[in-house]
């Protein structure tokens, strides 16, 4: 159940800790840093990477708090503090050392590095040699949604100016096949995955000209005509063994074996029931079509349902079952082989179009950032990845990192993405090659991975754990005892993950540190929409005289009403325990509500207001929707634009002036 902290806190060990929520991961990380400082490690040699700035600030604040405690408390308090961190042979020298840690920590230059991945990456970029080709003077751009739209407009204008270009024709094909919305989503996904694209095309085919590093932030300069998209499509064709110019339908119709299979199955059907004889005639008529496309479409219509599922053909008692089934299976196998090739061709054509258009969109996206001297998070990651893996300065940068940092701590590792790990692995591998390994302390929980939209991959935790155990002799520890949750809550968690067939095969049950903590889990009934009655006959509505009937409330509204009723019941009838175990009646401030998306908060707020339940919401813009805020906005608008008569009227009519109509 509970892990051995003596191994986790030993400064000489590399350790991987898989720890559940509420198990004290921050306590463990800061305690590890404290043990490093007590062991004589200089602050400058410690690198602690967290996932968010808030987590970095929390770690920094707790470290300051503990060091201050060591400097100001009596010996008995210090001894108890150190024993909890697995130091049991405490002498006067150790106490003296503990008391001066705070002073040494504050005066240390350079100081300890506690930062996010991107904050640390920016430091690496700023310290890169001038000849490394890394852009300098760039600012970090955190929000890119507006830039996406601007790049999309720039691409549209460029295609409008050259409607017969290869990229324009492929974009038109995407619109025709997938529509505007889906095309936009596909190309946005390409932009979001551009670091993986740059990594994939980093080593091109020798037949293509080498690319030069762009002076702008983020990756290498690519355009629709630089050959990268064509190279990737050619590689995909080779892997799938499919030719983009192939015509599998014409090839199949010219193949005598398909004709023989069609006629054989038609003959088998002709000896059966009236329905089977009718199907046999359909097959014969389909094969007699002169156009290959029409012939294949007619065959597919006769043999497959509208849902694209094979029709069920079964022999009758009067038919030879073995001959019937053999003819049927041979025909379906031949047709399915053609359909598989068609599917692969469709996938190839889609990838061909998306890659060409995506590369063109990426060019505009990167140029916009170059003009404003900005880099986003992905650009920063890729620049550091290239700097430590591919550039002429890679060995120098790895040596600089290796000579400074001797101890690395990684928090919330389940939210790390492959590019971030590739950066760390390049450094760690280089240090292992010269027998100068730093100690590495990794802590995380794959079950808590919530940043897939930022390319995080929870599977990476297991891969990295195995690599560190093999290359760094790391100890693997598991902490499945939580101090945060009651046993009843953990039982629900255990039941959910125990039933997952894939993804958590090594799941271990969680246990509560506070076994007597009260708790309760309730699953409200699933809201299902009312099935609309389908009229027996189609009735057309005259929209000029008959309004459309709309449901008074949807599933979301019904769920919100049920949720608000549950809140009211909790406050009216439930009891909770204070931290000291004293029971009391539940109150509104005891309740926190989490929803999947902020967009639906308005529905829940409306349900709470209907039951007069007070609440605080995190929905942005909620305050600006109030009448008071609208009156203030009208007043300010009138003050800066004196001819805004409507705003003036609203201001005079508001309680600010209370003028009558």
Coordinates of C-alpha atoms in Angstrom, one line a residue, residues 208-508:
X208 CA 14.9 16.3 -52.1
X209 CA 16.9 19.5 -51.5
X210 CA 17.9 20.1 -47.9
X211 CA 15.9 22.7 -46.0
X212 CA 17.4 25.7 -44.3
X213 CA 16.5 26.9 -40.9
X214 CA 14.0 29.8 -41.0
X215 CA 14.9 32.9 -39.0
X216 CA 11.5 33.0 -37.5
X217 CA 10.3 31.2 -34.4
X218 CA 9.2 27.6 -34.6
X219 CA 10.6 24.9 -36.8
X220 CA 12.0 25.1 -40.3
X221 CA 10.8 27.1 -43.2
X222 CA 8.4 25.0 -45.2
X223 CA 6.0 25.8 -48.0
X224 CA 3.6 23.7 -50.1
X225 CA 6.3 23.6 -52.8
X226 CA 9.3 22.5 -50.7
X227 CA 8.6 18.8 -51.3
X228 CA 7.9 17.8 -47.7
X229 CA 4.2 17.0 -48.3
X230 CA 5.0 15.0 -51.5
X231 CA 7.8 13.1 -49.7
X232 CA 5.4 12.2 -46.8
X233 CA 2.7 11.0 -49.2
X234 CA 5.2 9.0 -51.2
X235 CA 6.4 7.4 -48.0
X236 CA 2.8 6.6 -47.0
X237 CA 2.1 5.1 -50.5
X238 CA 5.2 2.9 -50.1
X239 CA 4.1 1.7 -46.6
X240 CA 0.5 0.9 -47.7
X241 CA 1.7 -0.5 -51.1
X242 CA -0.9 1.5 -52.9
X243 CA -0.6 3.6 -56.0
X244 CA -2.4 7.0 -56.0
X245 CA -2.9 6.7 -59.8
X246 CA -4.4 3.2 -59.6
X247 CA -7.9 2.4 -60.6
X248 CA -8.9 -0.7 -58.6
X249 CA -12.5 -0.8 -60.0
X250 CA -11.3 -0.9 -63.6
X251 CA -8.7 -3.5 -62.7
X252 CA -11.2 -5.7 -60.9
X253 CA -13.8 -5.4 -63.7
X254 CA -11.2 -6.5 -66.2
X255 CA -10.3 -9.5 -64.1
X256 CA -11.9 -12.7 -65.2
X257 CA -11.9 -14.1 -61.7
X258 CA -14.4 -11.5 -60.5
X259 CA -16.7 -12.2 -63.5
X260 CA -16.5 -15.9 -62.7
X261 CA -17.3 -15.2 -59.0
X262 CA -20.3 -13.1 -59.9
X263 CA -21.7 -15.6 -62.4
X264 CA -21.1 -18.6 -60.0
X265 CA -23.0 -16.9 -57.2
X266 CA -25.8 -15.8 -59.6
X267 CA -26.2 -19.4 -60.7
X268 CA -26.3 -20.5 -57.0
X269 CA -29.0 -18.0 -56.3
X270 CA -31.0 -18.9 -59.3
X271 CA -31.8 -22.3 -57.9
X272 CA -33.4 -20.9 -54.7
X273 CA -36.5 -18.9 -53.7
X274 CA -38.1 -16.1 -55.6
X275 CA -36.2 -13.5 -53.6
X276 CA -32.9 -15.3 -54.4
X277 CA -33.8 -15.5 -58.1
X278 CA -34.5 -11.8 -58.1
X279 CA -31.0 -11.2 -56.5
X280 CA -29.5 -13.4 -59.2
X281 CA -31.1 -11.2 -61.9
X282 CA -29.7 -8.1 -60.2
X283 CA -26.2 -9.5 -60.3
X284 CA -26.5 -10.4 -64.0
X285 CA -27.8 -7.0 -64.9
X286 CA -25.1 -5.3 -62.8
X287 CA -22.4 -7.2 -64.6
X288 CA -23.8 -6.3 -68.0
X289 CA -23.3 -2.6 -67.4
X290 CA -20.7 -1.2 -69.8
X291 CA -19.2 1.4 -67.5
X292 CA -16.9 0.0 -64.9
X293 CA -18.0 2.5 -62.2
X294 CA -21.7 1.8 -62.8
X295 CA -21.0 -1.9 -62.8
X296 CA -19.2 -1.9 -59.5
X297 CA -21.9 0.4 -57.9
X298 CA -24.6 -1.9 -59.1
X299 CA -22.8 -4.9 -57.7
X300 CA -22.3 -3.2 -54.4
X301 CA -26.0 -2.2 -54.2
X302 CA -27.0 -5.8 -54.8
X303 CA -24.7 -7.3 -52.3
X304 CA -24.5 -4.6 -49.5
X305 CA -27.1 -2.8 -47.4
X306 CA -27.5 1.0 -47.2
X307 CA -25.5 0.8 -44.0
X308 CA -22.7 -0.7 -46.1
X309 CA -23.0 -4.1 -44.4
X310 CA -22.9 -7.4 -46.4
X311 CA -26.4 -8.7 -47.1
X312 CA -27.3 -12.0 -45.5
X313 CA -27.4 -14.7 -48.2
X314 CA -28.2 -18.2 -46.8
X315 CA -28.8 -21.4 -48.7
X316 CA -32.2 -23.1 -48.7
X317 CA -32.8 -26.8 -48.0
X318 CA -33.0 -27.6 -51.7
X319 CA -29.6 -26.0 -52.4
X320 CA -26.2 -27.5 -52.1
X321 CA -25.0 -25.6 -49.0
X322 CA -21.3 -26.1 -49.6
X323 CA -21.4 -24.9 -53.2
X324 CA -23.7 -21.9 -52.3
X325 CA -21.5 -20.7 -49.4
X326 CA -18.3 -21.2 -51.3
X327 CA -19.6 -19.1 -54.2
X328 CA -20.9 -16.4 -51.9
X329 CA -17.6 -16.2 -49.9
X330 CA -15.4 -16.0 -53.0
X331 CA -17.5 -13.2 -54.4
X332 CA -17.5 -11.2 -51.2
X333 CA -13.8 -11.7 -50.7
X334 CA -13.1 -10.4 -54.2
X335 CA -15.3 -7.3 -53.7
X336 CA -14.0 -6.6 -50.2
X337 CA -10.4 -6.6 -51.5
X338 CA -11.4 -3.9 -54.0
X339 CA -13.3 -1.9 -51.4
X340 CA -10.2 -2.1 -49.1
X341 CA -8.0 -0.7 -51.8
X342 CA -10.6 2.1 -52.4
X343 CA -10.6 2.9 -48.7
X344 CA -6.8 3.1 -48.7
X345 CA -6.9 5.3 -51.8
X346 CA -9.4 7.6 -50.1
X347 CA -7.2 7.9 -47.1
X348 CA -4.2 8.6 -49.2
X349 CA -6.0 11.3 -51.2
X350 CA -7.2 12.9 -48.0
X351 CA -3.7 12.9 -46.5
X352 CA -2.2 14.2 -49.8
X353 CA -4.6 17.1 -49.8
X354 CA -4.4 17.8 -46.1
X355 CA -0.6 17.7 -46.0
X356 CA -0.2 20.0 -49.0
X357 CA -2.8 22.5 -47.7
X358 CA -1.6 22.1 -44.1
X359 CA 2.0 23.0 -45.1
X360 CA 0.7 26.1 -46.9
X361 CA -1.4 27.1 -43.9
X362 CA 1.6 26.5 -41.6
X363 CA 3.7 28.8 -43.7
X364 CA 1.2 31.7 -43.2
X365 CA 0.9 30.8 -39.5
X366 CA 4.6 31.0 -38.9
X367 CA 5.0 34.2 -41.0
X368 CA 2.4 36.0 -38.9
X369 CA 4.4 35.1 -35.7
X370 CA 7.6 36.2 -37.3
X371 CA 6.3 39.6 -38.1
X372 CA 5.3 40.2 -34.5
X373 CA 8.5 38.6 -33.2
X374 CA 6.5 35.9 -31.2
X375 CA 6.8 32.2 -30.5
X376 CA 4.2 29.9 -29.1
X377 CA 4.7 26.9 -26.8
X378 CA 5.1 24.5 -29.7
X379 CA 7.7 26.7 -31.4
X380 CA 9.7 26.8 -28.1
X381 CA 9.5 23.0 -27.7
X382 CA 10.7 22.4 -31.3
X383 CA 13.5 25.0 -31.1
X384 CA 14.9 23.3 -28.0
X385 CA 14.4 19.8 -29.4
X386 CA 16.3 20.8 -32.5
X387 CA 18.9 22.6 -30.5
X388 CA 19.7 19.5 -28.4
X389 CA 19.3 16.9 -31.1
X390 CA 20.0 18.2 -34.6
X391 CA 22.0 21.4 -34.5
X392 CA 25.8 21.8 -34.6
X393 CA 25.6 23.1 -31.1
X394 CA 23.9 20.0 -29.7
X395 CA 26.9 18.6 -27.9
X396 CA 27.8 22.0 -26.5
X397 CA 24.3 22.5 -25.1
X398 CA 24.1 19.0 -23.7
X399 CA 27.5 19.6 -22.0
X400 CA 26.3 22.9 -20.5
X401 CA 23.2 21.2 -19.1
X402 CA 25.2 18.3 -17.8
X403 CA 27.8 20.5 -16.1
X404 CA 25.2 22.6 -14.3
X405 CA 22.3 20.3 -13.3
X406 CA 23.1 17.2 -11.3
X407 CA 19.6 16.5 -9.9
X408 CA 16.4 16.7 -12.0
X409 CA 12.9 16.5 -10.5
X410 CA 9.9 16.2 -12.8
X411 CA 6.4 16.8 -11.5
X412 CA 3.0 15.6 -13.0
X413 CA 4.9 13.6 -15.6
X414 CA 1.7 12.1 -17.0
X415 CA 1.0 15.4 -18.8
X416 CA 4.3 15.4 -20.6
X417 CA 4.2 15.2 -24.4
X418 CA 6.6 13.2 -26.6
X419 CA 8.6 16.3 -27.8
X420 CA 9.3 17.4 -24.2
X421 CA 10.5 13.9 -23.3
X422 CA 12.6 13.8 -26.5
X423 CA 14.4 16.9 -25.3
X424 CA 15.1 15.4 -21.8
X425 CA 16.1 12.0 -23.3
X426 CA 18.6 13.7 -25.6
X427 CA 20.3 15.2 -22.6
X428 CA 20.0 12.1 -20.4
X429 CA 21.4 9.8 -23.1
X430 CA 24.3 12.1 -23.7
X431 CA 25.1 12.2 -20.0
X432 CA 24.9 8.4 -19.7
X433 CA 27.3 8.0 -22.7
X434 CA 30.0 9.8 -20.7
X435 CA 29.0 8.2 -17.3
X436 CA 27.9 11.5 -15.9
X437 CA 24.2 10.7 -15.2
X438 CA 22.2 13.2 -13.0
X439 CA 19.8 11.7 -10.5
X440 CA 16.3 11.8 -11.9
X441 CA 13.1 11.9 -9.8
X442 CA 9.8 11.5 -11.7
X443 CA 6.4 11.6 -10.1
X444 CA 3.0 11.4 -11.7
X445 CA -0.2 9.4 -12.2
X446 CA -1.4 8.3 -15.7
X447 CA -5.0 8.2 -14.4
X448 CA -4.8 12.0 -13.9
X449 CA -3.7 12.9 -17.5
X450 CA -6.0 15.7 -18.6
X451 CA -3.9 17.6 -21.1
X452 CA -4.2 15.5 -24.3
X453 CA -5.3 18.7 -26.1
X454 CA -1.8 19.9 -25.5
X455 CA -0.4 16.6 -27.0
X456 CA 0.2 15.0 -23.6
X457 CA 0.2 11.2 -23.8
X458 CA -0.3 9.2 -20.5
X459 CA 1.3 6.1 -22.1
X460 CA 4.6 8.0 -22.1
X461 CA 4.8 7.5 -18.3
X462 CA 5.2 3.8 -18.6
X463 CA 7.7 4.1 -21.4
X464 CA 9.8 6.6 -19.5
X465 CA 9.6 4.6 -16.3
X466 CA 11.0 1.5 -18.1
X467 CA 13.8 3.6 -19.8
X468 CA 14.9 5.2 -16.5
X469 CA 15.0 1.8 -14.8
X470 CA 17.1 0.3 -17.5
X471 CA 19.5 3.2 -18.2
X472 CA 19.6 5.0 -14.8
X473 CA 18.9 2.1 -12.4
X474 CA 15.9 4.0 -11.2
X475 CA 13.7 2.6 -8.4
X476 CA 10.0 2.2 -9.3
X477 CA 7.7 3.0 -6.4
X478 CA 3.9 3.1 -6.2
X479 CA 1.9 5.2 -3.7
X480 CA -1.8 4.3 -3.7
X481 CA -2.7 5.7 -0.3
X482 CA -4.4 9.0 -0.4
X483 CA -5.0 11.5 2.4
X484 CA -7.6 13.5 0.4
X485 CA -10.6 11.2 -0.1
X486 CA -12.9 9.1 2.0
X487 CA -13.1 5.3 1.7
X488 CA -16.5 5.5 0.0
X489 CA -15.1 7.8 -2.7
X490 CA -12.1 5.6 -3.3
X491 CA -14.3 2.5 -3.6
X492 CA -16.2 4.2 -6.5
X493 CA -12.8 5.1 -8.1
X494 CA -11.6 1.5 -7.7
X495 CA -14.8 0.1 -9.2
X496 CA -14.5 2.4 -12.3
X497 CA -10.9 1.6 -13.1
X498 CA -11.1 -2.1 -12.3
X499 CA -13.8 -2.4 -15.0
X500 CA -11.6 -0.9 -17.8
X501 CA -10.5 -3.6 -20.1
X502 CA -7.7 -1.6 -21.7
X503 CA -5.3 1.2 -20.6
X504 CA -5.0 0.3 -16.9
X505 CA -4.0 -3.3 -16.8
X506 CA -1.6 -2.6 -13.9
X507 CA -4.1 -0.7 -11.9
X508 CA -3.8 -1.1 -8.2

